[in-house]
Short mmCIF file of C-alpha atoms in Angstrom, two decimals:
data_model
loop_
_atom_site.label_atom_id
_atom_site.label_comp_id
_atom_site.label_asym_id
_atom_site.label_seq_id
_atom_site.Cartn_x
_atom_site.Cartn_y
_atom_site.Cartn_z
CA MET A 65 -114.16 224.82 -78.08
CA LYS A 66 -117.72 223.83 -78.67
CA PRO A 67 -119.99 224.18 -75.65
CA ILE A 68 -122.21 221.19 -75.00
CA PRO A 69 -125.48 221.48 -73.10
CA VAL A 70 -125.65 219.68 -69.75
CA GLU A 71 -128.52 218.76 -67.45
CA SER A 72 -128.06 220.87 -64.36
CA THR A 73 -129.90 223.49 -62.36
CA THR A 74 -126.63 225.45 -62.10
CA LEU A 75 -124.80 224.92 -65.38
CA ALA A 76 -126.12 225.26 -68.92
CA THR A 77 -123.03 224.37 -70.98
CA VAL A 78 -119.54 222.94 -70.61
CA ALA A 79 -116.62 223.26 -73.02
CA TYR A 80 -112.99 222.22 -72.67
CA ASP A 81 -109.80 222.94 -74.58
CA THR A 82 -107.34 220.13 -73.87
CA ASP A 83 -104.29 221.92 -75.27
CA ARG A 84 -104.80 224.98 -73.07
CA GLU A 85 -106.42 223.15 -70.12
CA LEU A 86 -109.19 225.74 -70.35
CA LEU A 87 -112.63 224.92 -68.97
CA GLN A 88 -115.51 227.12 -70.07
CA LEU A 89 -118.69 226.98 -68.04
CA GLY A 90 -121.95 228.59 -69.07
CA PHE A 91 -124.30 229.14 -66.17
CA ARG A 92 -128.10 229.22 -66.14
CA ASP A 93 -128.00 232.97 -65.38
CA GLN A 94 -126.34 233.44 -68.83
CA SER A 95 -122.89 234.23 -67.38
CA VAL A 96 -119.87 232.46 -68.87
CA TYR A 97 -116.57 231.86 -67.09
CA HIS A 98 -113.18 230.52 -68.12
CA TYR A 99 -111.28 228.40 -65.61
CA PHE A 100 -107.55 228.10 -66.27
CA ASP A 101 -105.11 225.18 -65.81
CA VAL A 102 -107.91 222.69 -65.24
CA PRO A 103 -106.73 219.07 -65.69
CA ALA A 104 -108.65 216.98 -68.22
CA GLY A 105 -109.72 214.63 -65.42
CA VAL A 106 -111.64 217.42 -63.70
CA HIS A 107 -113.53 218.13 -66.93
CA GLU A 108 -114.28 214.43 -67.40
CA ASP A 109 -115.43 214.05 -63.79
CA LEU A 110 -117.69 217.10 -64.17
CA LEU A 111 -119.39 215.58 -67.20
CA ARG A 112 -119.87 212.26 -65.36
CA ALA A 113 -121.14 213.82 -62.13
CA SER A 114 -124.77 213.10 -61.30
CA SER A 115 -125.00 216.62 -59.83
CA LYS A 116 -122.87 218.97 -61.89
CA GLY A 117 -123.62 221.92 -59.59
CA SER A 118 -122.42 219.99 -56.53
CA TYR A 119 -119.30 218.84 -58.35
CA PHE A 120 -118.61 222.40 -59.48
CA ASN A 121 -118.91 223.69 -55.90
CA ARG A 122 -116.74 220.91 -54.51
CA ALA A 123 -113.99 220.58 -57.12
CA ILE A 124 -113.85 223.71 -59.29
CA ARG A 125 -115.25 226.80 -57.57
CA ASP A 126 -112.53 228.78 -55.77
CA ARG A 127 -109.91 226.18 -56.79
CA PHE A 128 -108.86 227.54 -60.18
CA VAL A 129 -108.01 230.97 -61.48
CA HIS A 130 -111.03 232.15 -63.44
CA ALA A 131 -112.39 235.11 -65.37
CA ARG A 132 -115.84 236.10 -66.52
CA VAL A 133 -116.17 236.17 -70.30
CA PRO A 134 -117.63 239.50 -71.42
CA VAL A 135 -120.89 239.12 -73.29
CA VAL A 136 -121.30 241.09 -76.50
CA PRO A 137 -124.91 242.20 -76.94
CA LEU A 138 -126.65 240.50 -79.82
CA SER A 139 -127.47 243.83 -81.47
CA TRP A 140 -123.74 244.63 -81.70
CA ARG A 141 -123.01 241.29 -83.30
CA LEU A 142 -125.86 241.65 -85.80
CA TRP A 143 -124.81 245.13 -86.89
CA GLY A 144 -121.05 244.57 -86.71
CA THR A 145 -120.54 247.36 -84.19
CA VAL A 146 -118.60 245.43 -81.58
CA PRO A 147 -116.39 247.98 -79.79
#
């Protein structure tokens, strides 16, 4: 999955894995979430929405099982000390 930047005051990036129906959303606050069993049409509609934040609140938030993706600090990645 390759995140693509989007114009939104809520979202920063969107990525989608068709085979796993996995939607990854990167938010402006730097948090990243995975949303599971998301149909491709929802991803497509999100990308087409004039207000991605409104679409997220209406069609995705609280409608799909989701999990926050843990963020590995940059210093750990640079020095290879990821726990």
